[in-house]
Amino acid sequence: MRVLVFDSAELAARRVAGEVLAALREKPDLVLGLATGSTPIGVYAELIRAHRTEGIDFSRVRTFNLDEYLDLPATHEQSYRHFMDRYLFSGINVPPSQIHFPPSEGSDLLERCREYEEDIRRTGGIDIQILGIGSNGHIGFNEPTSSLASRTRVKTLTDKTLRDNSRFYRGGEEPPQLACTMGIGTILEAKKVILQAFGAKKADAVRAAVEGPVSSFCPGSALQLHPDVSFCLDHESASKLSLREYHRRVLENEERLRHRL
Ligand code: F6R
């Protein structure tokens, strides 16, 4: 596990976007797993900037979003489809046919969840999975007590997540209670995972994910089982890690050894 602590969310976003762009140079048909929420917006802004100012080409990229609310039409401004169009897809040249979301409307949901997994597999698998983390430790919408082997499916959101999300809903509109999400097992199959977390309200979840026992009660802790995972944090979200100083030295040594590895 790499734990990187940055002086600001902007610096973290620049670093994460840099990793995505480097991977894209190596593999123009990169497969990206994408998160929504406030955390990845800076990365998406950097990718758009790279497309506009450096002409970086996303035309062969395939994307798979982590999750989507059930029965929220794509036109609803709180749908994750709408979010992605606004913060990323409208600013880069990824063709709509290469953009994928888990099923969120209609019937046969279980079968279509299986197809979503199959679609990911057919591309050769997700190269880089971008993640945030909920203040309760969820990744995607894998809420506490989600099976660590779970696959794409429908989940009921916890009260904590509903409360965290209620700020986005106006005039007494209830946030959806159900969402379709990639499972923890799905996420763990990505070749590389980059989780970002910013702000003091994420400090407990980050500590539980990085230093706690691997437990379904903190789904983020399952990432301890992944061979290539980076936690990109700011000082506030890292503030409860007991090995902060150690992580800083690890990175210094990594830098020093770079040309020998
Ligand atoms: C959304 C997702 C969620 C968020 C998490 C943090 O696609 O995967 O797990 O990453 O709820 O949300 P923010 O970034 O808004 O704090």
Coordinates of C-alpha atoms and ligand atoms in Angstrom, one line a residue:
M1 CA 0.0 0.0 0.0
R2 CA 1.3 3.5 -0.8
V3 CA 0.1 6.2 1.4
L4 CA 0.8 9.7 0.0
V5 CA 0.0 12.8 2.0
F6 CA -0.2 16.0 -0.1
D7 CA -0.3 19.6 1.1
S8 CA -3.6 20.1 -0.8
A9 CA -6.3 18.3 -2.6
E10 CA -5.3 20.1 -5.8
L11 CA -1.7 18.7 -5.6
A12 CA -3.2 15.2 -5.0
A13 CA -5.5 15.6 -8.0
R14 CA -2.6 16.7 -10.2
R15 CA -0.6 13.6 -9.2
V16 CA -3.5 11.2 -9.7
A17 CA -4.3 12.8 -13.1
G18 CA -0.6 12.5 -14.0
E19 CA -0.8 8.7 -13.3
V20 CA -3.8 8.3 -15.5
L21 CA -2.3 10.3 -18.3
A22 CA 1.0 8.3 -18.1
A23 CA -1.0 5.1 -18.3
L24 CA -2.9 6.5 -21.3
R25 CA 0.3 7.2 -23.1
E26 CA 1.3 3.6 -22.6
K27 CA -2.2 2.2 -23.5
P28 CA -4.4 4.4 -25.6
D29 CA -7.4 2.1 -25.0
L30 CA -7.1 2.4 -21.2
V31 CA -10.0 1.0 -19.2
L32 CA -10.9 3.4 -16.4
G33 CA -13.1 2.7 -13.3
L34 CA -14.6 6.0 -12.2
A35 CA -16.1 7.4 -9.0
T36 CA -18.4 10.3 -8.6
G37 CA -18.8 12.6 -5.5
S38 CA -16.8 15.7 -4.6
T39 CA -13.4 13.9 -4.2
P40 CA -12.5 13.1 -7.9
I41 CA -13.6 16.4 -9.4
G42 CA -10.1 17.8 -9.3
V43 CA -8.7 14.8 -11.2
Y44 CA -11.5 15.1 -13.9
A45 CA -10.7 18.8 -14.2
E46 CA -7.0 18.0 -14.8
L47 CA -8.0 15.4 -17.5
I48 CA -10.1 17.9 -19.2
R49 CA -7.3 20.5 -19.1
A50 CA -4.9 17.9 -20.6
H51 CA -7.4 17.2 -23.4
R52 CA -8.0 20.8 -24.2
T53 CA -4.5 22.2 -23.8
E54 CA -2.3 19.3 -24.8
G55 CA -4.6 17.5 -27.2
I56 CA -4.6 14.3 -25.1
D57 CA -6.8 11.8 -26.9
F58 CA -9.4 9.8 -25.0
S59 CA -11.2 8.4 -28.1
R60 CA -10.2 4.8 -27.4
V61 CA -10.6 4.9 -23.6
R62 CA -13.4 2.7 -22.1
T63 CA -15.0 3.8 -18.8
F64 CA -17.0 1.9 -16.1
N65 CA -18.6 3.9 -13.4
L66 CA -18.7 2.4 -9.9
D67 CA -22.3 3.0 -9.1
E68 CA -25.6 4.7 -9.9
Y69 CA -28.8 5.4 -7.9
L70 CA -31.7 3.1 -8.7
D71 CA -34.6 4.7 -10.6
L72 CA -33.0 8.2 -10.8
P73 CA -33.3 9.1 -14.5
A74 CA -30.1 10.0 -16.2
T75 CA -31.5 13.5 -16.7
H76 CA -31.9 14.1 -12.9
E77 CA -29.2 16.4 -11.7
Q78 CA -28.2 14.1 -8.9
S79 CA -27.8 11.0 -11.1
Y80 CA -24.3 9.9 -11.4
R81 CA -24.6 9.8 -15.2
H82 CA -25.5 13.5 -15.1
F83 CA -22.5 14.2 -12.7
M84 CA -20.1 12.4 -15.0
D85 CA -21.4 14.2 -18.1
R86 CA -20.9 17.5 -16.3
Y87 CA -17.5 16.9 -14.7
L88 CA -15.7 14.7 -17.2
F89 CA -17.4 13.3 -20.3
S90 CA -18.5 16.7 -21.8
G91 CA -14.9 17.9 -21.6
I92 CA -13.0 15.0 -23.2
N93 CA -13.5 13.0 -26.4
V94 CA -14.5 9.6 -25.0
P95 CA -17.3 8.2 -27.4
P96 CA -20.6 7.6 -25.6
S97 CA -20.6 4.0 -26.7
Q98 CA -17.5 3.4 -24.6
I99 CA -19.0 4.8 -21.4
H100 CA -20.6 2.2 -19.1
F101 CA -22.8 2.5 -16.0
P102 CA -24.3 -0.2 -13.8
P103 CA -27.9 -0.9 -14.5
S104 CA -30.2 1.4 -12.6
E105 CA -33.6 1.3 -14.2
G106 CA -36.0 -1.4 -15.5
S107 CA -36.1 -5.1 -14.6
D108 CA -33.8 -8.1 -14.8
L109 CA -31.3 -6.1 -12.6
L110 CA -29.4 -9.1 -11.4
E111 CA -28.9 -10.5 -14.9
R112 CA -27.8 -7.0 -16.1
C113 CA -25.4 -6.7 -13.1
R114 CA -23.9 -10.0 -14.3
E115 CA -23.6 -8.5 -17.8
Y116 CA -21.9 -5.4 -16.4
E117 CA -19.3 -7.7 -14.8
E118 CA -19.0 -9.5 -18.1
D119 CA -18.6 -6.2 -20.0
I120 CA -15.7 -5.3 -17.7
R121 CA -14.1 -8.7 -18.2
R122 CA -14.4 -8.5 -22.0
T123 CA -12.3 -5.3 -22.1
G124 CA -9.5 -7.1 -20.3
G125 CA -10.4 -5.6 -16.9
I126 CA -10.1 -2.2 -15.3
D127 CA -6.6 -0.7 -15.6
I128 CA -7.0 2.1 -13.1
Q129 CA -9.9 2.3 -10.6
I130 CA -10.4 5.8 -9.1
L131 CA -12.1 5.7 -5.7
G132 CA -13.3 8.0 -2.9
I133 CA -14.3 6.8 0.5
G134 CA -17.5 7.5 2.5
S135 CA -17.2 8.8 6.0
N136 CA -18.5 5.4 7.0
G137 CA -15.7 3.6 5.1
H138 CA -17.8 2.7 2.0
I139 CA -16.2 2.4 -1.4
G140 CA -18.6 2.6 -4.3
F141 CA -21.8 2.0 -2.6
N142 CA -20.5 -1.0 -0.7
E143 CA -21.8 -0.1 2.7
P144 CA -20.5 -1.5 6.0
T145 CA -21.1 -5.3 6.2
S146 CA -20.8 -5.7 2.4
S147 CA -19.2 -9.0 1.5
L148 CA -15.6 -8.5 0.7
A149 CA -16.2 -10.9 -2.2
S150 CA -19.3 -9.0 -3.5
R151 CA -19.9 -8.4 -7.2
T152 CA -22.1 -5.7 -9.0
R153 CA -25.5 -5.7 -7.3
V154 CA -28.2 -3.5 -5.8
K155 CA -27.5 -2.2 -2.3
T156 CA -29.6 -0.4 0.3
L157 CA -27.8 2.8 1.5
T158 CA -27.2 3.3 5.2
D159 CA -28.7 6.2 7.2
K160 CA -25.3 7.7 7.4
T161 CA -24.9 7.8 3.6
L162 CA -28.5 9.1 3.2
R163 CA -27.7 11.9 5.6
D164 CA -24.4 12.7 3.9
N165 CA -26.2 12.8 0.5
S166 CA -29.2 14.8 1.7
R167 CA -27.3 18.0 1.3
F168 CA -27.7 17.6 -2.5
Y169 CA -31.5 17.3 -2.4
R170 CA -33.7 20.4 -2.4
G171 CA -37.1 21.1 -1.1
G172 CA -37.9 17.9 0.8
E173 CA -36.9 15.6 -2.0
E174 CA -35.8 12.3 -0.5
P175 CA -32.4 10.9 -1.7
P176 CA -32.8 7.5 -3.2
Q177 CA -32.3 4.6 -0.8
L178 CA -31.1 2.1 -3.3
A179 CA -28.1 2.0 -5.7
C180 CA -26.4 -0.4 -8.0
T181 CA -22.7 -0.7 -7.3
M182 CA -19.7 -2.7 -8.4
G183 CA -18.8 -5.1 -5.6
I184 CA -15.7 -5.1 -3.4
G185 CA -14.6 -8.2 -5.3
T186 CA -15.1 -6.3 -8.6
I187 CA -13.0 -3.4 -7.3
L188 CA -10.2 -5.7 -6.1
E189 CA -9.8 -7.1 -9.6
A190 CA -8.8 -3.7 -11.0
K191 CA -5.1 -3.7 -11.9
K192 CA -4.4 -0.5 -10.0
V193 CA -6.5 1.3 -7.4
I194 CA -6.1 4.9 -6.4
L195 CA -8.3 6.1 -3.5
Q196 CA -8.4 9.8 -2.7
A197 CA -9.7 11.3 0.5
F198 CA -9.7 14.9 1.7
G199 CA -10.8 16.7 4.8
A200 CA -11.1 15.9 8.5
K201 CA -14.5 14.2 8.1
K202 CA -12.7 11.4 6.3
A203 CA -9.9 10.9 8.9
D204 CA -11.7 8.0 10.8
A205 CA -12.6 6.2 7.6
V206 CA -9.0 6.6 6.3
R207 CA -7.5 5.3 9.6
A208 CA -9.9 2.3 9.6
A209 CA -9.1 1.5 5.9
V210 CA -5.4 1.8 6.2
E211 CA -4.6 0.7 9.7
G212 CA -7.6 -1.1 10.9
P213 CA -8.3 -4.8 10.5
V214 CA -9.6 -6.0 7.2
S215 CA -13.3 -6.0 7.9
S216 CA -16.6 -5.8 6.1
F217 CA -17.5 -3.1 8.6
C218 CA -15.0 -0.8 6.8
P219 CA -15.2 -1.8 3.2
G220 CA -12.3 0.5 2.3
S221 CA -10.1 -1.9 4.5
A222 CA -10.5 -4.6 1.8
L223 CA -8.0 -2.5 -0.3
Q224 CA -5.3 -3.8 2.1
L225 CA -5.6 -7.0 0.1
H226 CA -4.8 -5.3 -3.2
P227 CA -1.3 -5.5 -4.6
D228 CA -1.2 -2.0 -6.2
V229 CA -3.3 0.5 -4.2
S230 CA -2.4 4.1 -3.4
F231 CA -4.2 6.3 -0.8
C232 CA -3.8 9.9 -1.9
L233 CA -4.6 12.1 1.1
D234 CA -4.4 15.6 2.4
H235 CA -3.0 16.4 5.9
E236 CA -6.6 16.5 7.4
S237 CA -7.7 13.1 6.2
A238 CA -4.3 11.6 7.2
S239 CA -4.4 13.2 10.6
K240 CA -5.4 10.0 12.5
L241 CA -2.8 7.7 10.9
S242 CA -0.3 6.6 13.5
L243 CA 2.4 5.9 10.8
R244 CA 2.3 9.2 9.0
E245 CA 6.0 9.9 9.4
Y246 CA 6.8 6.4 8.2
H247 CA 4.8 6.9 5.0
R248 CA 6.7 10.1 4.3
R249 CA 10.0 8.2 4.6
V250 CA 8.7 5.4 2.4
L251 CA 8.1 7.9 -0.4
E252 CA 11.4 9.5 0.1
N253 CA 13.1 6.2 -0.3
E254 CA 10.9 5.3 -3.3
E255 CA 12.1 8.5 -5.0
R256 CA 15.7 7.7 -4.1
L257 CA 15.5 4.2 -5.5
R258 CA 13.4 5.0 -8.6
H259 CA 16.2 4.5 -11.1
R260 CA 17.2 1.2 -9.6
L261 CA 13.7 -0.4 -9.5
Ligands
F6R1 C1 -19.4 7.5 -5.6 C2 -18.7 6.6 -4.7 C3 -18.7 6.9 -3.3 C4 -17.9 8.2 -2.9 C5 -18.0 8.5 -1.4 C6 -17.3 9.8 -1.1 O1 -19.3 7.1 -7.0 O2 -18.1 5.7 -5.2 O3 -18.1 5.8 -2.6 O4 -16.6 8.1 -3.4 O5 -19.3 8.5 -1.0 O6 -18.0 10.8 -1.6 P1 -17.4 12.3 -1.7 O7 -16.3 12.3 -2.6 O8 -18.5 13.2 -2.1 O9 -17.0 12.6 -0.3

